[in-house]
Short mmCIF file of C-alpha atoms and ligand atoms in Angstrom, two decimals:
data_model
loop_
_atom_site.label_atom_id
_atom_site.label_comp_id
_atom_site.label_asym_id
_atom_site.label_seq_id
_atom_site.Cartn_x
_atom_site.Cartn_y
_atom_site.Cartn_z
CA UNK U 26 -1.78 -19.69 18.44
CA UNK U 27 -0.71 -16.97 20.92
CA UNK U 28 -3.71 -14.58 21.06
CA UNK U 29 -1.38 -11.58 21.34
CA UNK U 30 0.67 -12.50 18.24
CA UNK U 31 0.47 -9.44 15.98
CA UNK U 32 -0.36 -8.96 12.35
CA UNK U 33 2.51 -7.00 10.82
CA UNK U 34 1.74 -4.48 8.08
CA UNK U 35 4.69 -3.27 6.03
CA UNK U 36 5.14 -0.33 3.65
CA UNK U 37 7.89 2.11 2.73
CA UNK U 38 5.97 4.92 4.44
CA UNK U 39 2.46 5.92 5.48
CA UNK U 40 0.76 4.32 2.44
CA UNK U 41 -0.01 1.08 4.23
CA UNK U 42 -2.33 3.03 6.55
CA UNK U 43 -4.89 2.90 3.72
CA UNK U 44 -4.76 -0.89 4.10
CA UNK U 45 -4.71 -0.72 7.89
CA UNK U 46 -8.00 1.19 7.82
CA UNK U 47 -9.70 -1.74 6.06
CA UNK U 48 -7.99 -4.32 8.30
CA UNK U 49 -9.24 -2.47 11.40
CA UNK U 50 -12.82 -2.67 10.09
CA UNK U 51 -12.55 -6.39 9.40
CA UNK U 52 -10.58 -7.34 12.54
CA UNK U 53 -11.01 -4.68 15.22
CA UNK U 54 -9.41 -6.81 17.96
CA UNK U 55 -6.29 -7.84 16.03
CA UNK U 56 -3.00 -6.61 17.54
CA UNK U 57 -1.16 -4.72 14.79
CA UNK U 58 2.41 -3.59 14.26
CA UNK U 59 2.56 -1.03 11.46
CA UNK U 60 6.00 -0.79 9.88
CA UNK U 61 7.29 1.98 7.64
CA UNK U 62 10.70 1.60 6.01
CA UNK U 63 11.10 5.36 5.97
CA UNK U 64 14.86 4.83 5.71
CA UNK U 65 14.23 3.36 2.25
CA UNK U 66 11.37 5.64 1.14
CA UNK U 67 10.61 6.05 -1.74
CA UNK U 68 10.78 2.57 -3.25
CA UNK U 69 9.36 3.67 -6.61
CA UNK U 70 12.62 5.00 -8.15
CA UNK U 71 14.72 2.07 -6.86
CA UNK U 72 15.86 -0.98 -8.80
CA UNK U 73 14.14 -4.35 -8.44
CA UNK U 74 17.25 -5.79 -6.72
CA UNK U 75 17.41 -2.97 -4.20
CA UNK U 76 13.72 -3.21 -3.26
CA UNK U 77 13.84 -7.02 -3.01
CA UNK U 78 16.95 -6.97 -0.80
CA UNK U 79 15.52 -4.34 1.58
CA UNK U 80 12.11 -5.99 1.87
CA UNK U 81 13.44 -9.54 2.40
CA UNK U 82 16.05 -8.35 4.91
CA UNK U 83 13.68 -6.17 6.94
CA UNK U 84 10.82 -8.67 7.00
CA UNK U 85 13.24 -11.39 8.11
CA UNK U 86 14.52 -9.25 11.00
CA UNK U 87 11.04 -8.17 12.02
CA UNK U 88 9.56 -11.64 11.96
CA UNK U 89 12.36 -12.92 14.22
CA UNK U 90 11.86 -10.05 16.63
CA UNK U 91 8.06 -9.80 16.74
CA UNK U 92 6.88 -13.31 15.76
CA UNK U 93 3.87 -12.11 13.73
CA UNK U 94 1.07 -14.55 12.90
CA UNK U 95 0.83 -13.00 9.42
CA UNK U 96 2.65 -10.34 7.41
CA UNK U 97 0.87 -8.03 5.00
CA UNK U 98 3.09 -6.25 2.48
CA UNK U 99 0.89 -3.16 2.22
CA UNK U 100 2.87 -1.78 -0.71
CA UNK U 101 2.32 -2.46 -4.42
CA UNK U 102 5.95 -1.76 -5.33
CA UNK U 103 7.34 -4.23 -2.77
CA UNK U 104 4.65 -6.82 -3.53
CA UNK U 105 4.92 -6.80 -7.32
CA UNK U 106 8.71 -7.13 -7.04
CA UNK U 107 9.34 -9.29 -3.99
CA UNK U 108 6.21 -11.19 -2.91
CA UNK U 109 7.35 -14.56 -4.30
CA UNK U 110 10.83 -14.12 -2.85
CA UNK U 111 9.55 -13.23 0.62
CA UNK U 112 7.23 -16.24 0.56
CA UNK U 113 10.21 -18.43 -0.32
CA UNK U 114 12.31 -17.29 2.63
CA UNK U 115 9.76 -16.83 5.45
CA UNK U 116 7.52 -19.49 6.94
CA UNK U 117 4.84 -17.00 8.13
CA UNK U 118 1.77 -16.44 5.86
CA UNK U 119 2.30 -13.39 3.61
CA UNK U 120 -0.49 -11.35 2.05
CA UNK U 121 0.57 -9.00 -0.74
CA UNK U 122 -0.95 -5.93 -2.37
CA UNK U 123 -1.35 -6.13 -6.12
CA UNK U 124 -2.95 -3.60 -8.47
CA UNK U 125 -6.76 -3.96 -8.50
CA UNK U 126 -6.97 -4.53 -12.26
CA UNK U 127 -9.49 -7.36 -11.95
CA UNK U 128 -12.16 -5.31 -10.10
CA UNK U 129 -11.47 -2.32 -12.37
CA UNK U 130 -12.13 -4.47 -15.45
CA UNK U 131 -15.51 -5.38 -13.93
CA UNK U 132 -16.35 -1.73 -13.21
CA UNK U 133 -15.40 0.11 -16.39
CA UNK U 134 -18.21 1.00 -18.80
CA UNK U 135 -16.05 2.68 -21.43
CA UNK U 136 -13.49 -0.15 -21.48
CA UNK U 137 -10.62 2.23 -20.74
CA UNK U 138 -8.89 1.93 -17.37
CA UNK U 139 -6.16 4.17 -15.96
CA UNK U 140 -3.52 2.89 -13.58
CA UNK U 141 -1.49 5.15 -11.28
CA UNK U 142 1.49 3.64 -9.51
CA UNK U 143 5.17 4.13 -8.86
CA UNK U 144 7.71 3.92 -11.69
CA UNK U 145 8.83 0.50 -10.41
CA UNK U 146 5.28 -0.91 -10.18
CA UNK U 147 4.06 0.12 -13.61
CA UNK U 148 6.95 -1.66 -15.39
CA UNK U 149 6.54 -5.00 -13.55
CA UNK U 150 5.76 -8.22 -15.40
CA UNK U 151 3.31 -8.86 -12.56
CA UNK U 152 1.18 -5.98 -13.88
CA UNK U 153 1.49 -7.27 -17.47
CA UNK U 154 0.21 -10.65 -16.28
CA UNK U 155 -2.76 -9.12 -14.43
CA UNK U 156 -3.59 -7.11 -17.55
CA UNK U 157 -3.39 -10.20 -19.79
CA UNK U 158 -5.49 -12.28 -17.40
CA UNK U 159 -8.22 -9.81 -16.43
CA UNK U 160 -8.23 -6.89 -18.86
CA UNK U 161 -7.15 -8.27 -22.23
CA UNK U 162 -10.35 -6.91 -23.81
CA UNK U 163 -9.85 -3.47 -22.20
CA UNK U 164 -7.45 -0.59 -22.76
CA UNK U 165 -5.15 -0.14 -19.74
CA UNK U 166 -3.19 3.11 -19.63
CA UNK U 167 -0.41 3.36 -17.03
CA UNK U 168 1.22 6.43 -15.51
CA UNK U 169 3.94 6.72 -12.87
CA UNK U 170 3.03 9.39 -10.34
CA UNK U 171 5.89 9.48 -7.80
CA UNK U 172 4.91 12.99 -6.70
CA UNK U 173 1.75 11.55 -5.14
CA UNK U 174 3.85 9.51 -2.69
CA UNK U 175 5.45 12.67 -1.31
CA UNK U 176 2.05 14.39 -1.32
CA UNK U 177 0.51 11.66 0.86
CA UNK U 178 3.49 11.76 3.24
CA UNK U 179 3.12 15.54 3.56
CA UNK U 180 -0.68 15.45 3.94
CA UNK U 181 -0.49 13.00 6.84
CA UNK U 182 2.08 15.25 8.52
CA UNK U 183 -0.39 18.14 8.25
CA UNK U 184 1.78 19.92 5.67
CA UNK U 185 0.49 21.84 2.65
CA UNK U 186 0.46 20.07 -0.73
CA UNK U 187 0.61 21.83 -4.11
CA UNK U 188 -2.69 21.02 -5.95
CA UNK U 189 -0.78 21.05 -9.29
CA UNK U 190 0.54 17.59 -8.30
CA UNK U 191 -2.96 16.11 -8.63
CA UNK U 192 -3.64 17.91 -11.89
CA UNK U 193 -0.38 16.48 -13.31
CA UNK U 194 -1.40 12.94 -12.29
CA UNK U 195 -4.78 13.32 -14.01
CA UNK U 196 -3.20 14.82 -17.14
CA UNK U 197 -0.59 12.04 -17.24
CA UNK U 198 -3.38 9.55 -17.89
CA UNK U 199 -5.84 11.72 -19.81
CA UNK U 200 -3.28 13.05 -22.27
CA UNK U 201 -2.38 9.56 -23.50
CA UNK U 202 -4.12 8.33 -26.69
CA UNK U 203 -7.63 7.23 -25.65
CA UNK U 204 -7.13 8.73 -22.20
CA UNK U 205 -10.27 10.89 -22.32
CA UNK U 206 -12.25 7.61 -22.26
CA UNK U 207 -10.96 6.65 -18.81
CA UNK U 208 -13.83 6.09 -16.36
CA UNK U 209 -12.00 3.90 -13.80
CA UNK U 210 -8.59 4.46 -12.23
CA UNK U 211 -6.66 1.80 -10.34
CA UNK U 212 -4.78 3.32 -7.41
CA UNK U 213 -1.83 0.93 -7.61
CA UNK U 214 0.14 2.45 -4.76
CA UNK U 215 -1.10 2.29 -1.20
CA UNK U 216 -0.23 5.95 -0.64
CA UNK U 217 -2.79 7.09 -3.23
CA UNK U 218 -6.11 6.22 -1.49
CA UNK U 219 -4.97 8.61 1.25
CA UNK U 220 -5.43 11.32 -1.41
CA UNK U 221 -8.87 10.19 -2.57
CA UNK U 222 -10.52 13.59 -2.09
CA UNK U 223 -7.79 15.47 -3.98
CA UNK U 224 -7.72 12.92 -6.81
CA UNK U 225 -11.53 12.96 -7.14
CA UNK U 226 -11.37 16.72 -7.55
CA UNK U 227 -8.60 16.50 -10.15
CA UNK U 228 -10.18 13.73 -12.25
CA UNK U 229 -13.81 14.86 -11.96
CA UNK U 230 -16.94 13.04 -10.80
CA UNK U 231 -17.19 10.74 -13.86
CA UNK U 232 -14.07 8.79 -12.82
CA UNK U 233 -14.21 6.03 -10.21
CA UNK U 234 -11.23 4.84 -8.21
CA UNK U 235 -10.45 1.32 -7.10
CA UNK U 236 -7.79 -0.04 -4.77
CA UNK U 237 -7.01 -3.34 -3.10
CA UNK U 238 -7.53 -2.51 0.59
CA UNK U 239 -10.93 -4.15 1.15
CA UNK U 240 -9.86 -7.32 -0.68
CA UNK U 241 -6.66 -7.55 1.37
CA UNK U 242 -8.61 -7.16 4.62
CA UNK U 243 -10.98 -9.95 3.54
CA UNK U 244 -8.01 -12.20 2.71
CA UNK U 245 -6.38 -11.53 6.10
CA UNK U 246 -9.68 -12.23 7.91
CA UNK U 247 -9.98 -15.48 5.97
CA UNK U 248 -6.43 -16.62 6.72
CA UNK U 249 -6.82 -15.88 10.44
CA UNK U 250 -10.37 -17.22 10.80
CA UNK U 251 -10.93 -19.04 14.11
CA UNK U 252 -7.76 -17.58 15.67
CA UNK U 253 -7.96 -15.86 19.07
CA UNK U 254 -7.04 -12.15 19.22
CA UNK U 255 -6.07 -10.30 22.37
CA UNK U 256 -4.36 -6.92 22.45
CA UNK U 257 -2.12 -6.97 25.55
CA UNK U 258 -0.37 -3.66 24.77
CA UNK U 259 -1.30 -0.66 22.61
CA UNK U 260 -0.55 -1.05 18.88
CA UNK U 261 2.45 0.88 17.61
CA UNK U 262 4.23 2.05 14.47
CA UNK U 263 7.80 0.98 13.74
CA UNK U 264 10.20 3.06 11.64
CA UNK U 265 13.61 2.23 10.21
CA UNK U 266 15.06 5.72 10.60
CA UNK U 267 14.48 8.64 12.89
CA UNK U 268 13.99 12.09 11.42
CA UNK U 269 12.79 15.42 12.68
CA UNK U 270 9.48 15.13 10.80
CA UNK U 271 8.39 11.87 12.36
CA UNK U 272 6.62 13.43 15.35
CA UNK U 273 4.34 15.27 12.93
CA UNK U 274 2.80 11.90 12.06
CA UNK U 275 1.59 11.22 15.60
CA UNK U 276 -1.98 12.57 15.13
CA UNK U 277 -2.50 10.62 11.87
CA UNK U 278 -1.11 7.43 13.41
CA UNK U 279 -3.41 7.88 16.40
CA UNK U 280 -6.41 8.02 14.04
CA UNK U 281 -5.43 4.51 12.94
CA UNK U 282 -5.07 3.27 16.53
CA UNK U 283 -1.25 3.49 16.64
CA UNK U 284 -0.47 5.25 19.87
CA UNK U 285 3.33 5.24 19.88
CA UNK U 286 6.34 5.03 17.59
CA UNK U 287 9.38 2.79 17.82
CA UNK U 288 12.62 2.49 15.92
CA UNK U 289 13.71 -0.85 14.46
N1 DGL Q 1 3.29 2.71 -0.96
C1 DGL Q 1 4.13 2.15 -1.96
C2 DGL Q 1 3.32 1.36 -3.01
O1 DGL Q 1 2.23 0.92 -2.75
C3 DGL Q 1 5.12 2.99 -2.71
C4 DGL Q 1 5.69 4.25 -2.27
C5 DGL Q 1 7.16 4.37 -2.57
O2 DGL Q 1 7.56 4.80 -3.68
O3 DGL Q 1 7.92 4.00 -1.68
O4 DGL Q 1 3.79 1.14 -4.10
#
């Protein structure tokens, strides 16, 4: 194993940084390439076929170019749609991000769990299967909150975000039958933990949030156990499209140890 071989994290935008934070804690010496398919953002409103084609194509190109030791799909939408497909076509180990329904089922006291994700994620059979396996004795209420994706993108660019967006996400779950019972909310989109403070304020202190980042970091540490790590160049972020707003991300990327940006 080449000690400088990177771990590649992939998302449609900045959401995967919530996973990168946990990976940094678990593996501080691991060389990382953070990839954002900003040319395809947002994935949530897209069809299954469109998401699968983009993700398989991009990950194929990137693994040829950068020879990662492991790829983490740090995106619930891409993972719930395309994880099996990507594993079929690439030889590199792939770690996906799936909604944290299992830990939420262990945490809830009222038995009612909320799930916030993208429109594509909340309709996936993958989520139905997690619900049947881990939360069949619970009530799971789902709500698509695409506005939160844009809010996280804006927040990390230092731009103002309308607080009504968070109130609408909370109401979208609470206003469903039984919704007032929700005490645990699964953040089933990697953009959403970046808004933890705003969501806590909107939902109130009685609601706890759960996401998959720590579990993913543990899985990556396990799969790379015993491997040498050596960072021979500064870690960077890779984008699929240039736009005038990209430079605004530089301070946020730097906080996650990504000191430059490149274009695929
Ligand atoms: N961060 C992605 C996820 O976890 C989705 C954002 C998007 O709609 O592209 O689902």
